[in-house]
Amino acid sequence: MSLTGVLRPGHVSIRVLDLPAALTHYVDRLGLIESDRDEQGRVYLKGWDERDWFSVVLREADAPGMDYMGFKVDSPATLDRLAGRLREFGCKVERIPAGELKHCGERVRFDSPTGHSFELYAQKDYLGTAMGLQNPDPWHEECLKGMQVQRFDHCLLYGDDLDGTVKLFTEVLGFHISENVMDGELRIGCFLTCGMKAHDLAIIRHPEKNRFHHASFMLGTWEDVLRAADIIGRFKIPLDIGPTRHGITRGRTIYFFDPSGNRNEVFSGDYTYYPDYEPIRWTADSLGGAIFYHDQALNERFLTVVT
Amino acid sequence: MSLTGVLRPGHVSIRVLDLPAALTHYVDRLGLIESDRDEQGRVYLKGWDERDWFSVVLREADAPGMDYMGFKVDSPATLDRLAGRLREFGCKVERIPAGELKHCGERVRFDSPTGHSFELYAQKDYLGTAMGLQNPDPWHEECLKGMQVQRFDHCLLYGDDLDGTVKLFTEVLGFHISENVMDGELRIGCFLTCGMKAHDLAIIRHPEKNRFHHASFMLGTWEDVLRAADIIGRFKIPLDIGPTRHGITRGRTIYFFDPSGNRNEVFSGDYTYYPDYEPIRWTADSLGGAIFYHDQALNERFLTVVT
Amino acid sequence: MSLTGVLRPGHVSIRVLDLPAALTHYVDRLGLIESDRDEQGRVYLKGWDERDWFSVVLREADAPGMDYMGFKVDSPATLDRLAGRLREFGCKVERIPAGELKHCGERVRFDSPTGHSFELYAQKDYLGTAMGLQNPDPWHEECLKGMQVQRFDHCLLYGDDLDGTVKLFTEVLGFHISENVMDGELRIGCFLTCGMKAHDLAIIRHPEKNRFHHASFMLGTWEDVLRAADIIGRFKIPLDIGPTRHGITRGRTIYFFDPSGNRNEVFSGDYTYYPDYEPIRWTADSLGGAIFYHDQALNERFLTVVT
Amino acid sequence: MSLTGVLRPGHVSIRVLDLPAALTHYVDRLGLIESDRDEQGRVYLKGWDERDWFSVVLREADAPGMDYMGFKVDSPATLDRLAGRLREFGCKVERIPAGELKHCGERVRFDSPTGHSFELYAQKDYLGTAMGLQNPDPWHEECLKGMQVQRFDHCLLYGDDLDGTVKLFTEVLGFHISENVMDGELRIGCFLTCGMKAHDLAIIRHPEKNRFHHASFMLGTWEDVLRAADIIGRFKIPLDIGPTRHGITRGRTIYFFDPSGNRNEVFSGDYTYYPDYEPIRWTADSLGGAIFYHDQALNERFLTVVT
């Protein structure tokens, strides 16, 4: 976790056009587990290796995209402290009472210079994994479905004031920059982490505010990426790109779209980040390989299609 | 092997425009081992897990492409018998004396209805692997280089009289059809095997005679495909497509080009073929998934670029 | 297949003490699919990637062990021809009418110098895989269970007249010797193949006739071996040894026992055999590594426990 | 990192009886890279994916074992603060000047209730990886050798006052307990982390003080564990146990001994730890599976041989 007490990406709320189709996609294909529904009709999902009650919220709406992304912090005291610092930074901060999302404690909602909504929260009910906490097996076959995603991992967001959002996450929330993408002296992409994964949040410079590039889910191995790809093929899920490797973060990855047009990634990470690491720097002349290491070429759809 | 005594694809002669560049590619990148050169300047290569002296011959020439592909048969008697049957079939048959290719016995060269040159031979000198035949280790680190290809596996060829070449290989040489690609009643692709691999030779219908789509080299695993892809990225080897999976043959694969523009595949197979199997049938409306299972879409370059 | 027309190991009949317990083991744990039962109470099973109706027959009996192992040949003519050659060799040959095993044509049963019963047959009903023969997906999640074994692969048998059985399989049935284990000039183990797998049958010298060491089932990868091992751990299936690698055949493997005490192997192969290969020779001083390559040490239980 | 600013295990000093033999083992077999030597004859090593100058120090001595294990902290201020807290806890604290280990800043050495020596330090020279920090490739073939260990990962230590050392690491240094092994109410093993790996330090209750069970090195995948195992087989490195999986931490692992009798582990981790996780609890009746998940049985040598 960061020195400020931010633990991890804890949830993302995704807007979908058709909830049953979305559930087929996220439950049967990705393998998320439905853990609850609420009176607003929102559906709560979690990965088979996540312990908290949910990490994905699906909300039926007229347009796809991300409502907000939430980070868990280590204590209510941290929540209060960071709420104050966010206000000092200039964010519009809203406190959402416990229970607005079922099983979740009070949330501190804040906006960002790129126009995205984020949240912090300190408490979420424990649901646990099927293996439990006493003498657990490493996995249970009956929990694994489809792509068998282990957990919600990170989001990649597009927005205009990239440097502002980076400043917010690094200076207020204690995130570290693992990798920067530079066009000369202009930063065009930034990969941020609050822990030891190469990224918990990524932001790309883009003319519009508040765009959603993808939500990403963690797999264990490159073999898992193949299984995901095979499921994409079998069910004719619209493939964006992959299986391939990113230069940035070294991730072994595949991208595709949910039935509402939201992009998903499932990936297997490939290095351990530590906060004493200097950021890796990608230069514009190597951007092809930075993004798609095998092809060393950019892909228009990947760069421009957002929700 | 086939009931007629054809053992396997034993060699391919590939024309390259620049031999040193080709050697960097085939030796340093693919990991083939140079085993000899001859007075014509041809270079002989083999995979680290092949026992015969060579399986690839590189010949410097003005245009890329395949000179011929050779199959090993189980005995001189088989060679003579099949030479006769090839003549009866109507092939132009030429006997090339032992030693024309170093370390290789007499070869029976024949043409095919698609205009390709093939050969049969019964003898090639034994070079062996570094592990030897007595108490062998499974592999030796010092033999593994680059993509670490284990062996030359098969070729995919393009030509006009597809049915004629299929008839030649099945009726004369005892090959089996593992998979057919059909456009209605018209066969547009055929995958042929003389053993238990899903293919030893593949042929695609194409207006021109004697075109070379790719030579393929065997890897062990999908992890090996990733390593190959990473090497492609690092050395900016022109990528064609992949890593991906074929519907046809289920192969896990990546395609790229040598410095002369010849297409190479490195792949890991995925099923055991037996000669009592009915051929798998792919229909034109599923051609995207037949070729690239993940994307379910055709790729113009893959379909049309040949040497 | 062999030049004599033997295609592959096609079935094994295993005696079990408790059929329901055996079914839990072979179906829920190994992942074989039940395809039929007969009036004698025998249960027929197949791997998810096998096309014929069954490859394993479970028969409830008072003692564990193998009843017989059957090989499929390429035609009724081959069946008749080989029946004659088996009689000439001195085998006791019995013709079992079609239908004695459901879905299976006439079988030619014969004994062997090591006291084991084998069979040949030319016909078995086609059941197919879930993926079918037209535009097949590479796999279907809903067919994969437990260890997800793809097929019955081979048996390892113990018996006294090793050389006699080797002579029978090589001279009459056209098998090739892929690897020999020698104690000086005495052959103590022999690995035989009728195709391109490193073994379809293995025999170890042993004072008693007609002993069954294990039936082996094919997996695709070393990752699959880990999944199998994890299932062994979770369900406390008695582990014999593994995950490990054999020096002999290079197989990546794990051994365990069914509830009746029959040993099973699930493994992933690691090389392509061709019939022009000289046999690999293992010497007694390297026997530890020949059997368990990682440990380089013999294991009393593995060497002596048979059913 | 921990909220107190401890980043990671940064180095271990291992005593070896014969330095050249140790270098063959740690460099040629494990694949660590020699980065320096000093006037005392100590040799400095690092993994191919580590950025600091060294993570292993080999020191020739009359008896094998561990001299000390060092943790990197995030700043000199943290170093001073923690030095004070260690003294308050009752540790004997020694400040070792910068340069005593080459490339390493001042170290704060302290003892522990189990009799082991540990260190903290805030600075070590940056050596980097071969891939560098600008447009880096994910790996370079020429840096990978032998088992290709990525980094020094953790140590497992044996000692008497287990609870005392756990108290020291949790209360003073901010480590979290990921997993406990309990014999009734008596803790017999504790797995501690300062980050998101399942363990950075493990301690087992044992009658003697200051015993060294193993130093562990990180691999990426289960395929890497097989390669390590094959290297163990080829070079007849004394194998302790594996390839196998631990129930505790889920690690996929293999254990073996260096030429001096020090135990090494190379392993691939399998879950992401977060500091809000309740510790997993292993009970004495499940100890077999806790340690070796596949075999579900204890192993005398693994439990008792220490240096």
PDB file of N, CA and C in Angstrom, chain A residues 1-3 7-8 49 51-52 72 74 131 133-139 151 176 195-197 218 245 250 271-272 274-278 280-283 286 293, chain D residues 1-3 7-8 49 51-52 72 74 131 133-139 151 176 195-197 218 245 250 271-272 274-278 280-283 286 293:
ATOM      1  N   MET A   1       0.851  -1.203   0.000  1.00  0.00           N
ATOM      2  CA  MET A   1       0.000   0.000   0.000  1.00  0.00           C
ATOM      3  C   MET A   1       0.878   1.241   0.000  1.00  0.00           C
ATOM      4  N   SER A   2       0.283   2.344  -0.346  1.00  0.00           N
ATOM      5  CA  SER A   2       1.030   3.602  -0.319  1.00  0.00           C
ATOM      6  C   SER A   2       1.270   4.026   1.123  1.00  0.00           C
ATOM      7  N   LEU A   3       2.262   4.873   1.320  1.00  0.00           N
ATOM      8  CA  LEU A   3       2.552   5.387   2.669  1.00  0.00           C
ATOM      9  C   LEU A   3       1.376   6.180   3.238  1.00  0.00           C
ATOM     10  N   LEU A   7      -4.844   1.232  -0.143  1.00  0.00           N
ATOM     11  CA  LEU A   7      -4.516  -0.182  -0.291  1.00  0.00           C
ATOM     12  C   LEU A   7      -4.515  -0.660  -1.730  1.00  0.00           C
ATOM     13  N   ARG A   8      -5.612  -0.367  -2.411  1.00  0.00           N
ATOM     14  CA  ARG A   8      -5.757  -0.981  -3.745  1.00  0.00           C
ATOM     15  C   ARG A   8      -7.003  -0.437  -4.421  1.00  0.00           C
ATOM     16  N   ASP A  49     -10.840 -14.824  -6.366  1.00  0.00           N
ATOM     17  CA  ASP A  49      -9.786 -14.734  -5.357  1.00  0.00           C
ATOM     18  C   ASP A  49      -9.835 -13.414  -4.593  1.00  0.00           C
ATOM     19  N   ARG A  51     -11.563 -11.119  -1.545  1.00  0.00           N
ATOM     20  CA  ARG A  51     -12.184 -11.406  -0.254  1.00  0.00           C
ATOM     21  C   ARG A  51     -13.327 -10.450   0.073  1.00  0.00           C
ATOM     22  N   ASP A  52     -13.225  -9.200  -0.387  1.00  0.00           N
ATOM     23  CA  ASP A  52     -14.302  -8.255  -0.085  1.00  0.00           C
ATOM     24  C   ASP A  52     -15.541  -8.587  -0.912  1.00  0.00           C
ATOM     25  N   LYS A  72      -9.706   1.314  -1.823  1.00  0.00           N
ATOM     26  CA  LYS A  72      -9.845   1.034  -0.397  1.00  0.00           C
ATOM     27  C   LYS A  72      -8.654   1.622   0.343  1.00  0.00           C
ATOM     28  N   ASP A  74      -6.774   2.101   4.417  1.00  0.00           N
ATOM     29  CA  ASP A  74      -6.524   1.151   5.503  1.00  0.00           C
ATOM     30  C   ASP A  74      -7.324   1.417   6.780  1.00  0.00           C
ATOM     31  N   MET A 131     -12.439 -20.928  -0.617  1.00  0.00           N
ATOM     32  CA  MET A 131     -11.420 -21.739   0.048  1.00  0.00           C
ATOM     33  C   MET A 131     -11.323 -21.386   1.528  1.00  0.00           C
ATOM     34  N   LEU A 133     -10.364 -19.267   5.110  1.00  0.00           N
ATOM     35  CA  LEU A 133      -9.143 -18.782   5.753  1.00  0.00           C
ATOM     36  C   LEU A 133      -8.480 -19.840   6.616  1.00  0.00           C
ATOM     37  N   GLN A 134      -9.120 -21.002   6.760  1.00  0.00           N
ATOM     38  CA  GLN A 134      -8.486 -22.054   7.560  1.00  0.00           C
ATOM     39  C   GLN A 134      -8.143 -23.224   6.648  1.00  0.00           C
ATOM     40  N   ASN A 135      -6.864 -23.570   6.624  1.00  0.00           N
ATOM     41  CA  ASN A 135      -6.375 -24.662   5.787  1.00  0.00           C
ATOM     42  C   ASN A 135      -6.913 -24.572   4.358  1.00  0.00           C
ATOM     43  N   PRO A 136      -6.762 -23.434   3.730  1.00  0.00           N
ATOM     44  CA  PRO A 136      -7.391 -23.266   2.414  1.00  0.00           C
ATOM     45  C   PRO A 136      -6.679 -24.031   1.308  1.00  0.00           C
ATOM     46  N   ASP A 137      -7.464 -24.605   0.418  1.00  0.00           N
ATOM     47  CA  ASP A 137      -6.913 -25.066  -0.851  1.00  0.00           C
ATOM     48  C   ASP A 137      -6.512 -23.837  -1.674  1.00  0.00           C
ATOM     49  N   PRO A 138      -5.618 -24.036  -2.643  1.00  0.00           N
ATOM     50  CA  PRO A 138      -5.224 -22.876  -3.462  1.00  0.00           C
ATOM     51  C   PRO A 138      -6.342 -22.392  -4.386  1.00  0.00           C
ATOM     52  N   TRP A 139      -7.233 -23.269  -4.753  1.00  0.00           N
ATOM     53  CA  TRP A 139      -8.349 -22.908  -5.640  1.00  0.00           C
ATOM     54  C   TRP A 139      -9.363 -24.031  -5.573  1.00  0.00           C
ATOM     55  N   ARG A 151      -9.280 -11.119 -10.031  1.00  0.00           N
ATOM     56  CA  ARG A 151      -9.680  -9.900  -9.339  1.00  0.00           C
ATOM     57  C   ARG A 151      -9.763  -8.743 -10.340  1.00  0.00           C
ATOM     58  N   HIS A 176       2.712   6.138  -6.632  1.00  0.00           N
ATOM     59  CA  HIS A 176       3.992   6.275  -7.309  1.00  0.00           C
ATOM     60  C   HIS A 176       3.791   6.124  -8.812  1.00  0.00           C
ATOM     61  N   GLY A 195       0.851   0.258  -4.859  1.00  0.00           N
ATOM     62  CA  GLY A 195       1.396  -0.930  -4.218  1.00  0.00           C
ATOM     63  C   GLY A 195       2.553  -1.487  -5.001  1.00  0.00           C
ATOM     64  N   MET A 196       2.552  -2.780  -5.224  1.00  0.00           N
ATOM     65  CA  MET A 196       3.668  -3.450  -5.882  1.00  0.00           C
ATOM     66  C   MET A 196       3.311  -3.993  -7.260  1.00  0.00           C
ATOM     67  N   LYS A 197       2.086  -3.713  -7.717  1.00  0.00           N
ATOM     68  CA  LYS A 197       1.763  -4.029  -9.097  1.00  0.00           C
ATOM     69  C   LYS A 197       2.258  -2.877  -9.971  1.00  0.00           C
ATOM     70  N   MET A 218      -7.273  -9.368 -13.433  1.00  0.00           N
ATOM     71  CA  MET A 218      -6.016 -10.104 -13.317  1.00  0.00           C
ATOM     72  C   MET A 218      -6.186 -11.609 -13.559  1.00  0.00           C
ATOM     73  N   ARG A 245       1.766  -8.687 -25.761  1.00  0.00           N
ATOM     74  CA  ARG A 245       2.433  -8.154 -24.581  1.00  0.00           C
ATOM     75  C   ARG A 245       2.540  -6.639 -24.727  1.00  0.00           C
ATOM     76  N   ARG A 250       4.996  -4.544 -19.111  1.00  0.00           N
ATOM     77  CA  ARG A 250       5.319  -5.922 -19.506  1.00  0.00           C
ATOM     78  C   ARG A 250       4.110  -6.859 -19.521  1.00  0.00           C
ATOM     79  N   TYR A 271       5.987  -7.945 -13.599  1.00  0.00           N
ATOM     80  CA  TYR A 271       7.114  -7.557 -12.746  1.00  0.00           C
ATOM     81  C   TYR A 271       6.620  -7.003 -11.428  1.00  0.00           C
ATOM     82  N   THR A 272       7.517  -7.000 -10.471  1.00  0.00           N
ATOM     83  CA  THR A 272       7.236  -6.517  -9.139  1.00  0.00           C
ATOM     84  C   THR A 272       7.742  -5.087  -9.060  1.00  0.00           C
ATOM     85  N   TYR A 274       8.594  -1.650  -6.899  1.00  0.00           N
ATOM     86  CA  TYR A 274       8.875  -1.134  -5.558  1.00  0.00           C
ATOM     87  C   TYR A 274       8.972   0.381  -5.626  1.00  0.00           C
ATOM     88  N   PRO A 275       8.557   1.046  -4.557  1.00  0.00           N
ATOM     89  CA  PRO A 275       8.458   2.508  -4.612  1.00  0.00           C
ATOM     90  C   PRO A 275       9.795   3.237  -4.688  1.00  0.00           C
ATOM     91  N   ASP A 276      10.904   2.542  -4.563  1.00  0.00           N
ATOM     92  CA  ASP A 276      12.186   3.228  -4.774  1.00  0.00           C
ATOM     93  C   ASP A 276      12.627   3.163  -6.234  1.00  0.00           C
ATOM     94  N   TYR A 277      11.780   2.631  -7.083  1.00  0.00           N
ATOM     95  CA  TYR A 277      12.153   2.507  -8.493  1.00  0.00           C
ATOM     96  C   TYR A 277      11.962   3.850  -9.199  1.00  0.00           C
ATOM     97  N   GLU A 278      12.949   4.237  -9.975  1.00  0.00           N
ATOM     98  CA  GLU A 278      12.769   5.352 -10.894  1.00  0.00           C
ATOM     99  C   GLU A 278      11.728   4.956 -11.941  1.00  0.00           C
ATOM    100  N   ILE A 280      10.074   4.187 -15.344  1.00  0.00           N
ATOM    101  CA  ILE A 280      10.489   3.847 -16.702  1.00  0.00           C
ATOM    102  C   ILE A 280       9.944   4.916 -17.625  1.00  0.00           C
ATOM    103  N   ARG A 281      10.731   5.237 -18.657  1.00  0.00           N
ATOM    104  CA  ARG A 281      10.358   6.318 -19.578  1.00  0.00           C
ATOM    105  C   ARG A 281      10.239   5.762 -20.989  1.00  0.00           C
ATOM    106  N   TRP A 282       9.069   5.973 -21.562  1.00  0.00           N
ATOM    107  CA  TRP A 282       8.833   5.577 -22.956  1.00  0.00           C
ATOM    108  C   TRP A 282       8.814   6.840 -23.806  1.00  0.00           C
ATOM    109  N   THR A 283       9.473   6.778 -24.939  1.00  0.00           N
ATOM    110  CA  THR A 283       9.532   7.960 -25.797  1.00  0.00           C
ATOM    111  C   THR A 283       8.640   7.766 -27.012  1.00  0.00           C
ATOM    112  N   SER A 286       9.166   5.350 -29.771  1.00  0.00           N
ATOM    113  CA  SER A 286       9.051   3.923 -29.455  1.00  0.00           C
ATOM    114  C   SER A 286       7.648   3.575 -29.004  1.00  0.00           C
ATOM    115  N   TYR A 293       4.155  -4.654 -27.801  1.00  0.00           N
ATOM    116  CA  TYR A 293       5.578  -4.978 -27.924  1.00  0.00           C
ATOM    117  C   TYR A 293       5.862  -5.909 -29.101  1.00  0.00           C
TER     118      TYR A 293
ATOM    119  N   MET D   1       4.932  -1.457   0.250  1.00  0.00           N
ATOM    120  CA  MET D   1       5.795  -1.368   1.442  1.00  0.00           C
ATOM    121  C   MET D   1       4.935  -1.242   2.696  1.00  0.00           C
ATOM    122  N   SER D   2       5.531  -1.474   3.803  1.00  0.00           N
ATOM    123  CA  SER D   2       4.812  -1.325   5.064  1.00  0.00           C
ATOM    124  C   SER D   2       4.579   0.153   5.356  1.00  0.00           C
ATOM    125  N   LEU D   3       3.587   0.429   6.189  1.00  0.00           N
ATOM    126  CA  LEU D   3       3.317   1.823   6.568  1.00  0.00           C
ATOM    127  C   LEU D   3       4.505   2.449   7.294  1.00  0.00           C
ATOM    128  N   LEU D   7      10.653  -1.432   2.651  1.00  0.00           N
ATOM    129  CA  LEU D   7      10.301  -1.709   1.258  1.00  0.00           C
ATOM    130  C   LEU D   7      10.280  -3.188   0.916  1.00  0.00           C
ATOM    131  N   ARG D   8      11.362  -3.864   1.273  1.00  0.00           N
ATOM    132  CA  ARG D   8      11.492  -5.252   0.788  1.00  0.00           C
ATOM    133  C   ARG D   8      12.744  -5.890   1.372  1.00  0.00           C
ATOM    134  N   ASP D  49      16.422  -9.258 -12.793  1.00  0.00           N
ATOM    135  CA  ASP D  49      15.375  -8.238 -12.787  1.00  0.00           C
ATOM    136  C   ASP D  49      15.446  -7.343 -11.550  1.00  0.00           C
ATOM    137  N   ARG D  51      17.213  -4.090  -9.572  1.00  0.00           N
ATOM    138  CA  ARG D  51      17.855  -2.843  -9.989  1.00  0.00           C
ATOM    139  C   ARG D  51      19.000  -2.435  -9.069  1.00  0.00           C
ATOM    140  N   ASP D  52      18.922  -2.778  -7.800  1.00  0.00           N
ATOM    141  CA  ASP D  52      20.001  -2.398  -6.891  1.00  0.00           C
ATOM    142  C   ASP D  52      21.232  -3.271  -7.148  1.00  0.00           C
ATOM    143  N   LYS D  72      15.495  -3.152   2.843  1.00  0.00           N
ATOM    144  CA  LYS D  72      15.635  -1.769   2.414  1.00  0.00           C
ATOM    145  C   LYS D  72      14.455  -0.954   2.942  1.00  0.00           C
ATOM    146  N   ASP D  74      12.624   3.176   3.036  1.00  0.00           N
ATOM    147  CA  ASP D  74      12.384   4.168   1.991  1.00  0.00           C
ATOM    148  C   ASP D  74      13.187   5.453   2.121  1.00  0.00           C
ATOM    149  N   MET D 131      18.018  -4.152 -19.434  1.00  0.00           N
ATOM    150  CA  MET D 131      16.995  -3.553 -20.295  1.00  0.00           C
ATOM    151  C   MET D 131      16.909  -2.041 -20.091  1.00  0.00           C
ATOM    152  N   LEU D 133      16.010   1.749 -18.322  1.00  0.00           N
ATOM    153  CA  LEU D 133      14.808   2.459 -17.889  1.00  0.00           C
ATOM    154  C   LEU D 133      14.141   3.215 -19.025  1.00  0.00           C
ATOM    155  N   GLN D 134      14.766   3.246 -20.187  1.00  0.00           N
ATOM    156  CA  GLN D 134      14.125   3.935 -21.305  1.00  0.00           C
ATOM    157  C   GLN D 134      13.753   2.931 -22.387  1.00  0.00           C
ATOM    158  N   ASN D 135      12.469   2.882 -22.712  1.00  0.00           N
ATOM    159  CA  ASN D 135      11.954   1.944 -23.725  1.00  0.00           C
ATOM    160  C   ASN D 135      12.488   0.525 -23.493  1.00  0.00           C
ATOM    161  N   PRO D 136      12.357   0.024 -22.299  1.00  0.00           N
ATOM    162  CA  PRO D 136      12.975  -1.274 -22.004  1.00  0.00           C
ATOM    163  C   PRO D 136      12.235  -2.443 -22.656  1.00  0.00           C
ATOM    164  N   ASP D 137      13.000  -3.406 -23.155  1.00  0.00           N
ATOM    165  CA  ASP D 137      12.437  -4.706 -23.476  1.00  0.00           C
ATOM    166  C   ASP D 137      12.037  -5.404 -22.180  1.00  0.00           C
ATOM    167  N   PRO D 138      11.143  -6.358 -22.254  1.00  0.00           N
ATOM    168  CA  PRO D 138      10.758  -7.068 -21.015  1.00  0.00           C
ATOM    169  C   PRO D 138      11.873  -7.960 -20.461  1.00  0.00           C
ATOM    170  N   TRP D 139      12.753  -8.420 -21.318  1.00  0.00           N
ATOM    171  CA  TRP D 139      13.861  -9.273 -20.872  1.00  0.00           C
ATOM    172  C   TRP D 139      14.865  -9.333 -22.008  1.00  0.00           C
ATOM    173  N   ARG D 151      14.844 -12.528  -8.740  1.00  0.00           N
ATOM    174  CA  ARG D 151      15.262 -11.737  -7.597  1.00  0.00           C
ATOM    175  C   ARG D 151      15.353 -12.614  -6.346  1.00  0.00           C
ATOM    176  N   HIS D 176       3.066  -7.344   8.225  1.00  0.00           N
ATOM    177  CA  HIS D 176       1.777  -7.992   8.435  1.00  0.00           C
ATOM    178  C   HIS D 176       1.970  -9.509   8.429  1.00  0.00           C
ATOM    179  N   GLY D 195       4.889  -6.173   2.169  1.00  0.00           N
ATOM    180  CA  GLY D 195       4.342  -5.650   0.930  1.00  0.00           C
ATOM    181  C   GLY D 195       3.168  -6.471   0.472  1.00  0.00           C
ATOM    182  N   MET D 196       3.154  -6.819  -0.791  1.00  0.00           N
ATOM    183  CA  MET D 196       2.028  -7.531  -1.374  1.00  0.00           C
ATOM    184  C   MET D 196       2.365  -8.954  -1.782  1.00  0.00           C
ATOM    185  N   LYS D 197       3.569  -9.398  -1.490  1.00  0.00           N
ATOM    186  CA  LYS D 197       3.894 -10.808  -1.669  1.00  0.00           C
ATOM    187  C   LYS D 197       3.391 -11.552  -0.433  1.00  0.00           C
ATOM    188  N   MET D 218      12.836 -15.735  -6.638  1.00  0.00           N
ATOM    189  CA  MET D 218      11.573 -15.679  -7.369  1.00  0.00           C
ATOM    190  C   MET D 218      11.726 -16.058  -8.838  1.00  0.00           C
ATOM    191  N   ARG D 245       3.677 -27.845  -4.693  1.00  0.00           N
ATOM    192  CA  ARG D 245       3.027 -26.614  -4.282  1.00  0.00           C
ATOM    193  C   ARG D 245       2.942 -26.602  -2.761  1.00  0.00           C
ATOM    194  N   ARG D 250       0.553 -20.777  -1.167  1.00  0.00           N
ATOM    195  CA  ARG D 250       0.226 -21.300  -2.506  1.00  0.00           C
ATOM    196  C   ARG D 250       1.414 -21.404  -3.445  1.00  0.00           C
ATOM    197  N   TYR D 271      -0.411 -15.610  -5.084  1.00  0.00           N
ATOM    198  CA  TYR D 271      -1.519 -14.710  -4.770  1.00  0.00           C
ATOM    199  C   TYR D 271      -1.010 -13.341  -4.355  1.00  0.00           C
ATOM    200  N   THR D 272      -1.903 -12.386  -4.439  1.00  0.00           N
ATOM    201  CA  THR D 272      -1.603 -11.012  -4.088  1.00  0.00           C
ATOM    202  C   THR D 272      -2.093 -10.789  -2.666  1.00  0.00           C
ATOM    203  N   TYR D 274      -2.884  -8.321   0.543  1.00  0.00           N
ATOM    204  CA  TYR D 274      -3.147  -6.933   0.923  1.00  0.00           C
ATOM    205  C   TYR D 274      -3.229  -6.851   2.440  1.00  0.00           C
ATOM    206  N   PRO D 275      -2.811  -5.719   2.999  1.00  0.00           N
ATOM    207  CA  PRO D 275      -2.689  -5.635   4.464  1.00  0.00           C
ATOM    208  C   PRO D 275      -4.019  -5.624   5.223  1.00  0.00           C
ATOM    209  N   ASP D 276      -5.143  -5.554   4.517  1.00  0.00           N
ATOM    210  CA  ASP D 276      -6.414  -5.689   5.239  1.00  0.00           C
ATOM    211  C   ASP D 276      -6.872  -7.142   5.301  1.00  0.00           C
ATOM    212  N   TYR D 277      -6.038  -8.048   4.855  1.00  0.00           N
ATOM    213  CA  TYR D 277      -6.408  -9.463   4.873  1.00  0.00           C
ATOM    214  C   TYR D 277      -6.216 -10.036   6.264  1.00  0.00           C
ATOM    215  N   GLU D 278      -7.218 -10.760   6.720  1.00  0.00           N
ATOM    216  CA  GLU D 278      -7.036 -11.558   7.926  1.00  0.00           C
ATOM    217  C   GLU D 278      -6.016 -12.652   7.636  1.00  0.00           C
ATOM    218  N   ILE D 280      -4.396 -16.116   7.181  1.00  0.00           N
ATOM    219  CA  ILE D 280      -4.829 -17.506   6.984  1.00  0.00           C
ATOM    220  C   ILE D 280      -4.291 -18.325   8.143  1.00  0.00           C
ATOM    221  N   ARG D 281      -5.068 -19.315   8.553  1.00  0.00           N
ATOM    222  CA  ARG D 281      -4.698 -20.126   9.716  1.00  0.00           C
ATOM    223  C   ARG D 281      -4.581 -21.584   9.290  1.00  0.00           C
ATOM    224  N   TRP D 282      -3.432 -22.160   9.558  1.00  0.00           N
ATOM    225  CA  TRP D 282      -3.203 -23.586   9.297  1.00  0.00           C
ATOM    226  C   TRP D 282      -3.175 -24.306  10.627  1.00  0.00           C
ATOM    227  N   THR D 283      -3.848 -25.435  10.687  1.00  0.00           N
ATOM    228  CA  THR D 283      -3.909 -26.176  11.951  1.00  0.00           C
ATOM    229  C   THR D 283      -3.028 -27.419  11.862  1.00  0.00           C
ATOM    230  N   SER D 286      -3.603 -30.391   9.746  1.00  0.00           N
ATOM    231  CA  SER D 286      -3.509 -30.224   8.287  1.00  0.00           C
ATOM    232  C   SER D 286      -2.105 -29.825   7.886  1.00  0.00           C
ATOM    233  N   TYR D 293       1.316 -29.457  -0.467  1.00  0.00           N
ATOM    234  CA  TYR D 293      -0.108 -29.598  -0.754  1.00  0.00           C
ATOM    235  C   TYR D 293      -0.420 -30.854  -1.566  1.00  0.00           C
TER     236      TYR D 293
END
